[in-house]
Coordinates of C-alpha atoms and ligand atoms in Angstrom, one line a residue:
M20 CA 3.8 -1.2 -38.6
T21 CA 7.1 -1.3 -37.2
I22 CA 9.7 1.1 -38.4
D23 CA 13.5 0.6 -38.7
R24 CA 15.5 2.6 -36.1
N25 CA 17.5 4.1 -38.7
N26 CA 14.4 6.1 -40.0
L27 CA 13.9 7.3 -36.1
H28 CA 17.4 9.2 -35.9
S29 CA 16.8 10.9 -39.3
A30 CA 13.6 11.5 -38.3
L31 CA 15.1 13.4 -35.1
L32 CA 17.3 14.9 -36.6
R33 CA 15.0 16.5 -39.5
L34 CA 13.0 18.1 -36.7
D35 CA 15.8 19.8 -35.6
G36 CA 15.0 23.5 -35.0
R37 CA 11.1 22.5 -35.2
G38 CA 8.5 23.7 -32.9
Y39 CA 7.6 21.4 -30.3
K40 CA 4.5 19.6 -31.5
A41 CA 6.3 18.2 -34.7
Y42 CA 7.5 15.8 -32.0
K43 CA 3.7 14.1 -32.2
D44 CA 5.2 12.6 -35.5
I45 CA 7.5 10.6 -33.8
K46 CA 4.3 7.9 -32.3
G47 CA 5.1 4.6 -33.4
S48 CA 7.2 1.8 -32.6
Y49 CA 10.8 1.2 -33.6
N50 CA 12.9 -1.8 -34.4
F51 CA 16.4 -1.9 -33.0
P52 CA 19.1 -4.9 -33.5
D53 CA 18.1 -5.9 -29.9
F54 CA 14.7 -4.8 -29.0
T55 CA 11.4 -2.2 -30.0
L56 CA 10.8 1.1 -28.8
I57 CA 7.4 2.1 -28.6
I58 CA 6.7 5.5 -28.3
D59 CA 3.0 5.3 -27.0
R60 CA 2.2 9.3 -26.0
V61 CA 3.7 12.1 -26.9
Q62 CA 4.3 15.0 -24.6
G63 CA 2.6 18.8 -25.4
D64 CA 5.6 20.8 -24.3
P65 CA 8.7 20.5 -22.6
F66 CA 6.9 21.3 -19.3
A67 CA 4.5 18.8 -19.6
A68 CA 4.0 15.1 -18.6
P69 CA 6.9 13.6 -20.0
S70 CA 6.0 11.3 -22.9
N71 CA 5.3 7.3 -22.5
L72 CA 7.9 5.1 -24.0
R73 CA 7.7 1.4 -24.1
L74 CA 10.6 -1.4 -24.5
L75 CA 10.1 -4.8 -25.6
V76 CA 12.8 -7.3 -25.0
P77 CA 13.1 -10.9 -27.0
Q78 CA 13.4 -13.6 -24.6
S79 CA 15.6 -15.3 -27.1
I80 CA 17.6 -11.5 -26.7
A81 CA 17.4 -11.1 -22.7
L82 CA 18.0 -15.1 -21.7
F83 CA 15.7 -14.3 -18.4
P84 CA 15.6 -18.2 -17.0
P85 CA 12.1 -19.3 -16.3
K86 CA 12.6 -20.1 -13.0
L87 CA 13.2 -16.9 -11.8
Y88 CA 9.5 -16.1 -13.1
R89 CA 7.8 -19.2 -12.2
S90 CA 5.9 -18.3 -9.5
P91 CA 3.4 -15.8 -8.9
S92 CA 5.3 -14.2 -6.3
R93 CA 8.8 -14.5 -8.1
E94 CA 7.4 -12.6 -11.6
I95 CA 6.7 -9.9 -9.0
A96 CA 9.9 -10.0 -8.0
L97 CA 11.8 -10.1 -11.1
R98 CA 10.1 -7.3 -12.5
D99 CA 10.9 -5.0 -9.1
F100 CA 14.3 -6.0 -9.6
L101 CA 14.3 -5.3 -13.1
T102 CA 12.7 -2.0 -12.1
R103 CA 15.4 -0.9 -9.7
Q104 CA 17.9 -1.8 -12.5
F105 CA 16.4 0.2 -15.0
D106 CA 16.1 3.0 -12.2
R107 CA 19.8 2.9 -11.4
A108 CA 21.2 2.7 -15.0
S109 CA 18.8 5.9 -16.0
R110 CA 19.7 7.5 -12.9
K111 CA 23.0 7.5 -14.6
I112 CA 22.5 8.3 -18.2
S113 CA 20.1 11.0 -18.8
I114 CA 21.4 14.2 -18.1
R115 CA 19.8 17.7 -18.7
R116 CA 19.4 18.6 -22.3
G117 CA 16.8 21.8 -22.4
T118 CA 14.4 23.2 -21.0
G119 CA 11.9 21.9 -18.9
K120 CA 12.0 18.3 -18.2
S121 CA 14.4 17.7 -21.6
G122 CA 16.4 15.1 -20.8
L123 CA 15.1 12.8 -18.3
I124 CA 14.6 9.2 -18.7
S125 CA 13.2 7.6 -16.0
I126 CA 10.9 4.7 -14.6
A127 CA 8.5 3.8 -11.7
R128 CA 10.0 5.0 -8.1
T129 CA 10.4 2.2 -6.0
G130 CA 10.9 2.2 -1.7
Q131 CA 11.4 -0.9 0.6
E132 CA 8.4 -2.8 -0.9
V133 CA 8.2 -4.9 -3.5
L134 CA 4.8 -4.2 -5.3
D135 CA 3.1 -5.5 -8.2
R136 CA 3.8 -2.5 -10.7
S137 CA 2.9 -1.8 -13.9
S138 CA 6.3 -0.8 -14.9
V139 CA 8.0 -4.2 -16.2
F140 CA 6.1 -7.1 -17.3
I141 CA 8.3 -10.3 -18.0
D142 CA 7.0 -13.5 -19.9
D143 CA 8.3 -16.5 -21.8
N144 CA 8.5 -13.7 -24.6
N145 CA 9.1 -10.6 -23.8
I146 CA 10.3 -8.1 -21.3
E147 CA 8.7 -5.1 -21.2
V148 CA 9.4 -1.8 -20.1
R149 CA 7.4 1.7 -19.5
F150 CA 8.8 4.3 -18.9
L151 CA 9.5 8.2 -19.1
V152 CA 11.4 10.4 -21.4
G153 CA 11.5 14.0 -21.5
L154 CA 11.7 14.6 -25.1
P155 CA 14.6 17.7 -25.5
A156 CA 13.9 21.2 -26.3
R157 CA 15.6 24.6 -26.1
G158 CA 12.5 26.8 -25.3
R159 CA 9.8 25.5 -27.2
T160 CA 12.3 24.2 -30.1
I161 CA 13.2 21.1 -30.9
L162 CA 16.6 19.6 -30.0
G163 CA 16.5 16.4 -32.6
R164 CA 20.4 15.8 -31.8
Q165 CA 19.7 15.5 -28.6
A166 CA 16.6 13.3 -28.6
A167 CA 18.3 11.0 -31.2
E168 CA 21.4 10.4 -28.7
M169 CA 19.0 9.6 -25.7
L170 CA 16.8 7.4 -28.1
C171 CA 19.1 5.7 -30.4
E172 CA 21.8 5.6 -27.9
D173 CA 21.1 5.9 -23.9
I174 CA 18.2 3.4 -24.4
P175 CA 20.2 0.6 -26.1
E176 CA 22.8 1.3 -23.5
I177 CA 20.3 0.7 -20.4
V178 CA 19.1 -2.1 -22.2
S179 CA 22.6 -4.1 -22.8
T180 CA 23.4 -2.9 -19.2
V181 CA 20.4 -4.3 -17.2
L182 CA 17.8 -5.6 -19.4
L183 CA 20.2 -9.1 -20.7
Y184 CA 20.4 -11.2 -17.9
S185 CA 24.2 -12.0 -18.8
S186 CA 24.6 -8.5 -17.6
I187 CA 23.2 -8.4 -14.3
D188 CA 24.6 -10.4 -10.9
S189 CA 22.6 -13.9 -10.5
R190 CA 22.8 -13.9 -7.2
E191 CA 21.6 -10.7 -6.7
I192 CA 18.5 -11.6 -8.4
Q193 CA 17.8 -15.1 -7.1
N194 CA 18.0 -13.6 -3.8
H195 CA 15.9 -10.8 -4.5
V196 CA 13.1 -13.6 -6.3
E197 CA 13.9 -15.9 -3.3
T198 CA 12.9 -14.0 -0.3
V199 CA 9.8 -12.5 -1.7
E200 CA 8.9 -15.9 -2.7
D201 CA 9.6 -16.9 0.9
A202 CA 7.8 -13.6 2.8
C203 CA 4.8 -14.4 0.6
W204 CA 4.6 -18.3 1.2
L205 CA 4.9 -17.3 5.3
R206 CA 2.4 -14.9 5.0
Q207 CA -0.5 -17.6 3.5
N208 CA 0.7 -20.0 6.0
L209 CA 0.3 -18.0 9.1
S210 CA -3.6 -19.0 9.2
E211 CA -2.8 -22.5 8.9
K212 CA -0.7 -22.0 12.7
G213 CA -3.6 -19.9 14.3
L214 CA -1.2 -16.8 13.8
V215 CA -1.9 -13.0 12.5
A216 CA 1.9 -11.9 12.5
F217 CA 5.1 -13.3 12.1
V218 CA 8.4 -11.4 13.2
A219 CA 11.5 -13.7 11.9
N220 CA 14.0 -13.8 14.6
G221 CA 17.1 -11.5 13.3
S222 CA 14.5 -8.8 11.9
I223 CA 15.8 -5.2 12.1
L224 CA 12.5 -3.3 12.7
P225 CA 13.5 0.7 13.7
R226 CA 14.1 2.6 11.0
R227 CA 17.2 5.1 9.6
S228 CA 14.5 8.2 10.4
G229 CA 10.7 9.1 10.5
V230 CA 11.9 10.2 7.1
D231 CA 14.2 7.6 5.9
P232 CA 12.5 3.9 5.9
R233 CA 15.3 2.2 5.3
P234 CA 16.9 -0.1 8.2
L235 CA 18.5 1.7 11.1
L236 CA 22.0 1.3 10.6
D237 CA 24.5 1.0 13.5
D238 CA 22.4 0.5 16.9
A239 CA 19.7 -1.3 16.3
V240 CA 18.9 -4.7 18.0
A241 CA 18.2 -7.2 16.5
F242 CA 14.6 -8.7 17.1
T243 CA 14.3 -11.9 19.2
S244 CA 11.5 -14.2 20.0
P245 CA 10.6 -14.7 23.6
K246 CA 10.4 -19.0 24.2
S247 CA 7.0 -19.4 24.7
L248 CA 5.4 -17.7 21.5
E249 CA 8.5 -18.8 19.0
V250 CA 7.1 -20.5 16.0
E251 CA 9.2 -22.7 13.5
F252 CA 8.2 -22.6 9.1
N253 CA 9.6 -24.6 6.5
C254 CA 10.0 -22.0 3.3
P255 CA 10.2 -22.9 -0.3
N256 CA 13.9 -21.4 -0.7
R257 CA 15.7 -21.2 2.6
G258 CA 14.6 -23.5 4.6
L259 CA 13.6 -23.3 8.1
I260 CA 12.7 -19.8 9.4
K261 CA 12.0 -19.0 13.8
G262 CA 10.3 -16.4 14.7
M263 CA 7.4 -14.4 16.8
G264 CA 4.0 -15.7 16.1
I265 CA 1.6 -13.5 17.0
P266 CA -1.8 -15.7 17.7
Q267 CA -5.1 -15.2 16.6
G268 CA -7.4 -13.6 19.1
V269 CA -6.7 -10.1 20.8
T270 CA -2.8 -9.3 21.5
L271 CA -1.3 -6.4 24.0
I272 CA 1.7 -4.9 23.4
V273 CA 2.8 -3.3 26.4
G274 CA 6.2 -1.8 28.0
G275 CA 7.7 1.2 29.0
G276 CA 7.6 4.7 26.7
Y277 CA 10.5 4.5 24.2
H278 CA 11.1 1.0 24.5
G279 CA 9.9 0.1 21.1
K280 CA 6.2 -0.9 20.9
S281 CA 5.0 1.6 17.9
T282 CA 8.2 -0.2 15.9
L283 CA 6.9 -3.1 16.4
L284 CA 3.3 -2.4 15.4
R285 CA 4.6 -0.6 12.3
A286 CA 6.4 -3.8 11.7
I287 CA 3.3 -5.7 11.3
E288 CA 1.4 -3.5 9.9
L289 CA 3.8 -2.7 6.7
G290 CA 3.9 -7.0 6.8
V291 CA 0.9 -6.9 4.7
Y292 CA 3.9 -6.1 1.9
D293 CA 6.8 -8.1 0.4
R294 CA 9.9 -6.1 1.1
I295 CA 13.3 -6.0 -0.8
P296 CA 16.4 -8.9 0.7
S297 CA 18.2 -5.6 2.9
D298 CA 15.0 -4.5 4.3
G299 CA 15.5 -6.2 7.7
R300 CA 11.7 -6.7 7.7
E301 CA 10.9 -8.8 5.0
F302 CA 10.4 -12.1 6.7
V303 CA 7.9 -10.1 8.9
T304 CA 4.2 -11.0 7.7
T305 CA 1.1 -9.9 8.8
N306 CA -2.3 -11.8 7.7
P307 CA -3.1 -10.0 4.6
A308 CA -6.8 -8.6 5.8
A309 CA -4.7 -6.5 8.4
V310 CA -6.1 -2.8 8.8
K311 CA -4.2 -0.3 11.0
I312 CA -7.0 1.9 12.9
R313 CA -6.2 5.5 14.3
A314 CA -8.2 8.6 15.3
E315 CA -8.4 10.9 12.1
D316 CA -10.5 14.0 13.4
G317 CA -11.5 15.9 11.0
R318 CA -12.3 13.6 8.3
S319 CA -15.7 13.3 6.5
I320 CA -17.8 10.1 7.2
A321 CA -20.7 8.9 4.5
G322 CA -23.7 7.3 6.5
V323 CA -21.6 4.6 8.2
D324 CA -23.0 2.5 11.2
I325 CA -21.0 3.3 14.1
S326 CA -23.7 2.5 16.3
P327 CA -21.7 -0.2 17.4
F328 CA -19.5 2.0 19.4
I329 CA -21.3 5.0 19.8
N330 CA -25.0 5.9 20.3
Q331 CA -27.4 8.3 21.6
L332 CA -25.5 11.3 20.6
P333 CA -26.4 15.1 21.8
Q334 CA -29.6 16.4 19.9
G335 CA -30.3 12.9 18.6
R336 CA -28.2 12.8 16.4
S337 CA -28.6 8.9 14.4
T338 CA -25.7 7.0 14.4
E339 CA -27.2 4.3 12.4
S340 CA -26.4 6.1 9.5
F341 CA -23.8 8.7 10.8
S342 CA -22.6 11.8 8.2
T343 CA -20.2 14.2 9.1
P344 CA -18.1 16.8 7.1
N345 CA -16.0 16.8 10.4
A346 CA -15.7 13.9 12.3
S347 CA -14.3 13.6 16.1
G348 CA -11.4 11.7 17.3
S349 CA -13.6 8.9 18.6
T350 CA -15.9 9.1 15.9
S351 CA -13.6 9.0 13.2
Q352 CA -12.2 5.9 15.2
A353 CA -15.4 4.0 15.4
A354 CA -15.9 4.7 11.6
N355 CA -12.6 3.5 10.4
I356 CA -13.1 0.4 12.3
I357 CA -16.7 -0.1 11.1
E358 CA -15.4 0.8 7.3
A359 CA -12.2 -1.6 8.0
L360 CA -14.8 -4.8 8.9
E361 CA -17.4 -3.5 6.0
A362 CA -13.9 -4.2 3.6
G363 CA -13.6 -7.4 5.1
A364 CA -10.5 -6.8 7.5
G365 CA -9.5 -9.7 9.6
L366 CA -7.2 -8.4 11.6
L367 CA -7.4 -4.6 13.3
L368 CA -4.1 -2.6 14.3
V369 CA -4.2 -0.1 16.8
D370 CA -1.4 2.2 18.8
E371 CA -2.6 4.0 21.4
D372 CA 0.2 7.1 20.4
T373 CA -2.3 7.5 17.2
A374 CA -6.2 6.6 19.2
A375 CA -8.4 8.8 20.7
T376 CA -8.2 7.5 24.5
N377 CA -12.1 8.0 25.2
F378 CA -12.2 5.6 22.4
M379 CA -10.1 3.1 24.2
I380 CA -11.2 3.1 28.0
R381 CA -13.8 3.8 30.0
D382 CA -12.7 3.3 33.5
R383 CA -14.3 2.2 36.6
R384 CA -14.1 5.6 38.4
M385 CA -15.5 7.3 35.1
Q386 CA -18.2 5.0 35.0
Q387 CA -19.7 6.5 38.0
L388 CA -19.1 9.7 38.0
I389 CA -20.2 9.8 34.2
A390 CA -23.8 7.3 33.8
K391 CA -23.5 5.2 31.0
N392 CA -26.7 7.3 29.3
K393 CA -24.8 10.5 29.2
E394 CA -21.7 9.0 27.4
P395 CA -22.5 8.0 23.6
I396 CA -19.2 5.9 23.4
T397 CA -19.5 2.2 23.9
P398 CA -14.9 1.8 24.1
F399 CA -13.0 -0.4 22.4
I400 CA -12.3 -2.7 25.3
D401 CA -15.9 -3.8 25.8
K402 CA -16.2 -4.7 22.0
V403 CA -12.5 -6.1 21.3
R404 CA -13.5 -9.5 22.6
Q405 CA -16.6 -9.7 20.5
L406 CA -15.0 -8.9 17.6
Y407 CA -13.3 -11.7 18.2
E408 CA -15.9 -13.7 19.3
D409 CA -19.1 -12.5 16.8
C410 CA -16.7 -11.6 13.9
G411 CA -13.3 -13.4 13.9
V412 CA -11.5 -10.5 13.8
S413 CA -8.3 -10.4 15.9
T414 CA -6.7 -7.1 17.2
I415 CA -3.3 -6.5 18.1
L416 CA -2.9 -3.1 20.7
V417 CA -0.4 -1.1 21.5
M418 CA -1.6 -0.2 25.2
G419 CA 1.2 0.8 27.5
G420 CA -1.5 3.5 29.4
S421 CA -4.1 0.8 30.8
G422 CA -3.8 -2.1 32.7
D423 CA -7.8 -2.6 32.5
Y424 CA -7.0 -4.2 28.8
F425 CA -5.4 -7.1 30.9
E426 CA -8.8 -9.4 31.5
V427 CA -9.6 -9.0 27.2
A428 CA -6.1 -10.3 26.0
D429 CA -5.5 -12.9 24.9
T430 CA -1.8 -12.6 24.5
V431 CA 0.0 -10.0 26.6
I432 CA 3.9 -8.9 24.5
A433 CA 6.2 -6.3 26.9
M434 CA 8.5 -4.8 24.7
D435 CA 11.4 -3.6 27.4
N436 CA 15.0 -2.3 26.2
F437 CA 13.3 -3.2 22.4
Q438 CA 12.7 -7.1 23.4
P439 CA 10.0 -8.4 23.6
H440 CA 8.7 -11.2 26.3
D441 CA 6.0 -13.2 27.2
V442 CA 4.2 -11.6 30.4
T443 CA 0.5 -13.6 29.4
E444 CA 0.5 -15.3 32.6
K445 CA 1.9 -12.3 34.7
A446 CA -0.8 -9.6 33.6
K447 CA -3.6 -12.4 33.8
A448 CA -2.4 -13.1 37.7
I449 CA -2.8 -8.8 38.3
A450 CA -6.0 -9.2 36.8
K451 CA -6.9 -11.4 39.3
E452 CA -5.2 -10.3 42.1
H453 CA -6.6 -6.1 41.3
I454 CA -10.0 -6.4 40.5
N455 CA -10.5 -3.3 38.5
D456 CA -14.5 -3.0 38.8
R457 CA -15.1 -2.4 35.9
I458 CA -19.1 -2.7 34.2
P459 CA -19.3 -3.9 31.4
E460 CA -20.9 -1.7 28.6
G461 CA -20.7 -3.6 25.0
G462 CA -24.1 -5.5 25.2
N463 CA -24.5 -8.6 23.8
N464 CA -22.8 -9.0 20.9
F465 CA -21.0 -6.7 18.4
G466 CA -23.6 -5.6 16.3
K467 CA -24.4 -5.5 12.9
I468 CA -22.3 -4.7 9.9
T469 CA -24.6 -3.5 7.3
P470 CA -22.8 -2.8 4.2
R471 CA -23.3 1.3 2.0
V472 CA -24.8 1.8 -1.5
P473 CA -22.4 3.9 -2.8
L474 CA -24.3 6.2 -5.1
P475 CA -22.1 7.1 -8.4
E476 CA -23.5 10.5 -8.9
S477 CA -21.6 11.9 -5.8
I478 CA -18.1 11.1 -7.3
D479 CA -17.1 13.3 -9.7
P480 CA -13.7 13.0 -11.4
S481 CA -14.1 16.0 -13.7
R482 CA -12.7 19.4 -13.8
G483 CA -13.2 22.2 -15.9
R484 CA -13.0 20.9 -19.4
R485 CA -11.6 17.7 -18.2
E486 CA -13.9 14.2 -17.8
V487 CA -11.3 12.9 -15.6
K488 CA -8.5 15.1 -13.8
L489 CA -7.0 12.8 -11.5
K490 CA -3.3 14.1 -9.4
V491 CA -1.3 12.1 -7.4
R492 CA 0.4 14.5 -4.8
D493 CA 2.5 12.8 -2.8
V494 CA 1.5 8.9 -0.8
D495 CA -1.0 11.7 1.5
E496 CA -3.1 13.0 -1.2
V497 CA -4.6 13.1 -4.6
A498 CA -6.5 15.5 -6.5
F499 CA -9.7 13.9 -7.5
G500 CA -11.8 16.4 -10.5
T501 CA -12.2 19.7 -7.8
E502 CA -11.4 17.5 -4.7
D503 CA -8.4 16.6 -2.7
I504 CA -8.4 13.3 -0.6
D505 CA -6.8 13.3 2.4
L506 CA -4.7 9.9 2.8
A507 CA -2.4 11.3 5.5
A508 CA -4.0 9.0 7.8
V509 CA -4.1 5.7 5.6
E510 CA -0.9 4.4 6.2
Q511 CA -0.8 1.1 4.8
I512 CA -1.1 3.5 0.9
V513 CA 3.0 2.7 0.7
D514 CA 3.7 4.5 -2.4
T515 CA 2.1 6.8 -4.9
G516 CA 1.8 4.4 -7.8
Q517 CA -0.5 2.6 -5.1
L518 CA -2.5 6.2 -5.0
K519 CA -2.6 7.0 -8.7
A520 CA -4.3 3.2 -9.4
I521 CA -6.5 3.5 -6.6
A522 CA -8.0 7.4 -8.2
E523 CA -8.2 5.6 -11.7
A524 CA -10.1 3.1 -9.8
I525 CA -11.9 4.7 -8.3
V526 CA -13.3 6.3 -11.9
Y527 CA -13.4 2.7 -13.0
A528 CA -15.7 1.4 -10.1
K529 CA -18.5 4.3 -10.9
E530 CA -18.6 4.3 -14.4
K531 CA -18.5 0.0 -14.4
Y532 CA -20.8 -1.2 -11.4
L533 CA -21.7 1.5 -8.8
D534 CA -25.4 0.9 -10.3
K535 CA -27.7 2.2 -6.7
K536 CA -27.9 -1.6 -6.0
R537 CA -24.3 -2.9 -5.3
T538 CA -23.2 -2.5 -2.1
L539 CA -19.2 -1.1 -1.8
P540 CA -18.1 -4.7 -0.5
E541 CA -19.4 -6.1 -3.9
I542 CA -18.0 -3.7 -6.0
L543 CA -14.3 -4.5 -4.1
D544 CA -15.0 -7.5 -5.2
L545 CA -15.7 -6.5 -8.9
V546 CA -12.9 -4.4 -9.0
M547 CA -9.9 -6.2 -7.4
G548 CA -11.4 -9.4 -9.3
D549 CA -10.8 -7.1 -13.1
I550 CA -7.3 -5.8 -11.8
D551 CA -6.3 -9.9 -10.7
S552 CA -7.9 -11.1 -14.4
Y553 CA -6.6 -8.8 -16.3
G554 CA -4.3 -6.7 -14.7
L555 CA -3.7 -2.9 -13.6
D556 CA -3.8 -1.7 -17.1
V557 CA -7.6 -2.8 -16.8
L558 CA -7.7 1.0 -15.3
T559 CA -6.2 3.4 -17.9
N560 CA -6.9 3.7 -21.9
F561 CA -3.2 3.2 -22.2
P562 CA -0.1 1.2 -21.3
Q563 CA 1.0 2.9 -17.9
G564 CA 3.9 2.7 -16.3
D565 CA 3.2 4.1 -13.0
L566 CA 0.7 2.4 -11.1
A567 CA 1.2 0.3 -7.9
L568 CA -0.9 -2.8 -6.6
F569 CA -3.2 -2.1 -3.7
R570 CA -5.4 -3.8 -1.7
R571 CA -8.9 -3.4 -1.1
F572 CA -9.1 -2.0 2.1
E573 CA -6.9 1.3 0.6
L574 CA -9.8 1.5 -2.5
A575 CA -12.3 1.8 0.2
A576 CA -10.5 4.0 2.9
A577 CA -10.1 6.5 -0.7
L578 CA -13.8 6.5 -1.4
D579 CA -14.5 6.7 2.4
R580 CA -12.8 9.8 2.5
L581 CA -14.0 11.9 -0.8
R582 CA -15.7 14.6 0.4
S583 CA -18.7 14.3 -1.8
L584 CA -19.4 10.8 -1.3
K585 CA -23.0 10.3 -0.8
V586 CA -24.2 6.5 0.0
L587 CA -27.9 5.0 0.4
P588 CA -28.5 4.9 4.2
S589 CA -27.2 1.1 5.8
G590 CA -30.1 -1.3 5.4
K591 CA -32.6 0.8 3.1
V592 CA -31.3 -1.0 -0.3
Ligands
LIG613 P1 7.4 3.4 22.2 O1 6.0 3.7 21.1 O2 7.8 2.0 22.8 O3 7.5 4.6 22.4 P2 8.8 3.8 19.5 O4 8.9 2.1 19.0 O5 8.7 4.5 19.2 O6 8.7 3.6 21.2 O7 10.3 3.7 20.0 C1 10.9 5.2 19.9 C2 12.7 4.5 19.5 O8 13.3 3.4 19.2 C3 12.2 4.9 18.2 O9 13.3 6.3 17.8 C4 12.5 3.8 17.3 O10 13.2 3.6 16.4 C5 14.0 3.3 18.8 N1 13.8 2.0 18.0 C6 12.7 0.7 18.2 N2 12.8 -0.2 18.3 C7 14.6 -0.3 18.3 C8 15.1 -1.2 18.4 N3 15.4 -2.4 17.8 N4 16.6 -1.1 18.2 C9 17.1 0.4 18.1 N5 16.6 1.5 18.4 C10 15.1 1.1 18.2
LIG614 MG1 4.6 4.3 20.7

């Protein structure tokens, strides 16, 4: 049943002066001249998580041209655009109106990435917007007049300034959807050209600072592809675009310190996502199955077969089903690779800055001093080609410190003063001239990846009397039941909304699909398939606006870092 706007107004005035709990009465649906306002959940007090509201604006009033959302990527871009518009308008209008969160009007926070979010939806009938409101009070006493101002005046004003097509800059909106559609198209067309990544000429890769992801302004050197690696695409909207194509296989990024190697890799790493038009990296696109790999000592590992990399540990510990609450640099990096492969990675990205040296290289002299049977680690250099040839998994590696990798690379890119050069021929010639005499240690093949079976009883989201207690701290940490999952090293989680959705997805997977038989990749397929078919709402029991889509790799990474996780040993199913 939908109630008239005027009834909401008078109801709020009547609530003035009463105890906060009386706000519960306003749950429901209200007709405004241009939209419907739905109050889904009312907060318990002014300090609690703010109330969940929704707006439905009929297309007969909003009038967004269907061409702005006719393809899946355009639709995501338009929804992202409207989220940003709503954010801007609500920041301007919302003022403190009492205790705690009183007066707040807010929507999901956005960054440089354009993600599929649950904050705004659009189809031929409606625009739906989900947002939060801090219902105002002084202490615990309802401020009814202020509430009426917020819901009956401020919200209609936001609708009229940002949710009607006629009130929005149509060129800006078109540029937003066309940019995202082109980037998405580029990503989909990489493999057809035998590429794993593309960096458009003119891209601005460096960021303003370590904590400010916007593009560097003044001294940024724009990217220009070396001629030998230059490729051309004909995008659906902007037409021809040129840039550097990184071919499948093993690619090395070399160059002196501070010449832009890590900045290039970071841009590639985030090229699995679409970006806003002003980002500078909006046409840097990467194989969607790219996973950043790094050392992460201290993480827990649950039953991972790291034997392709690590064998014969001291005290005869097995590495075919390796568990530890406190991994070393090299074992953590090995587990990160095997887990990524288990989840279906197609491209690994490694930066020497965050890699374990003894995992990456073992040179001729060290081979002579420490015999192979005294060194549990088979270094990555002896596995990286097998990874490509046996498993079809490419690698892009930043490696300024060891020329031993020249032998195993297909492509070598040198960064010099922030500009790339193709030095493949030169590196190959040097490798021939200075034979390094290393003894290959990798064996005949990469080795098997045996998927694990996660055990449902080892995943417990409860805390105290609450059956499910999840709390996202920032992009690095989520409280899952009584445990904090540390995701600081999972660099491709870029948004708190992703983390919130991942935590919900773990609970969903446990309830629906963990049956002590299904393997982790099978579970990932099922969960991602459900989200694809039914949307992120499938994860929660009422419509929430703060979820953002994540990849299967980050869902797996969060589960892999749950310290309580237990699995059936690989291969014992
Ligand atoms: P490396 O990994 O080769 O040591 P980084 O990628 O960390 O180098 O870059 C070093 C510094 O140079 C960083 O502060 C980065 O922001 C800046 N930088 C990187 N690329 C560019 C560029 N194209 N233009 C201007 N500054 C850049
Ligand atoms: Mg670096």
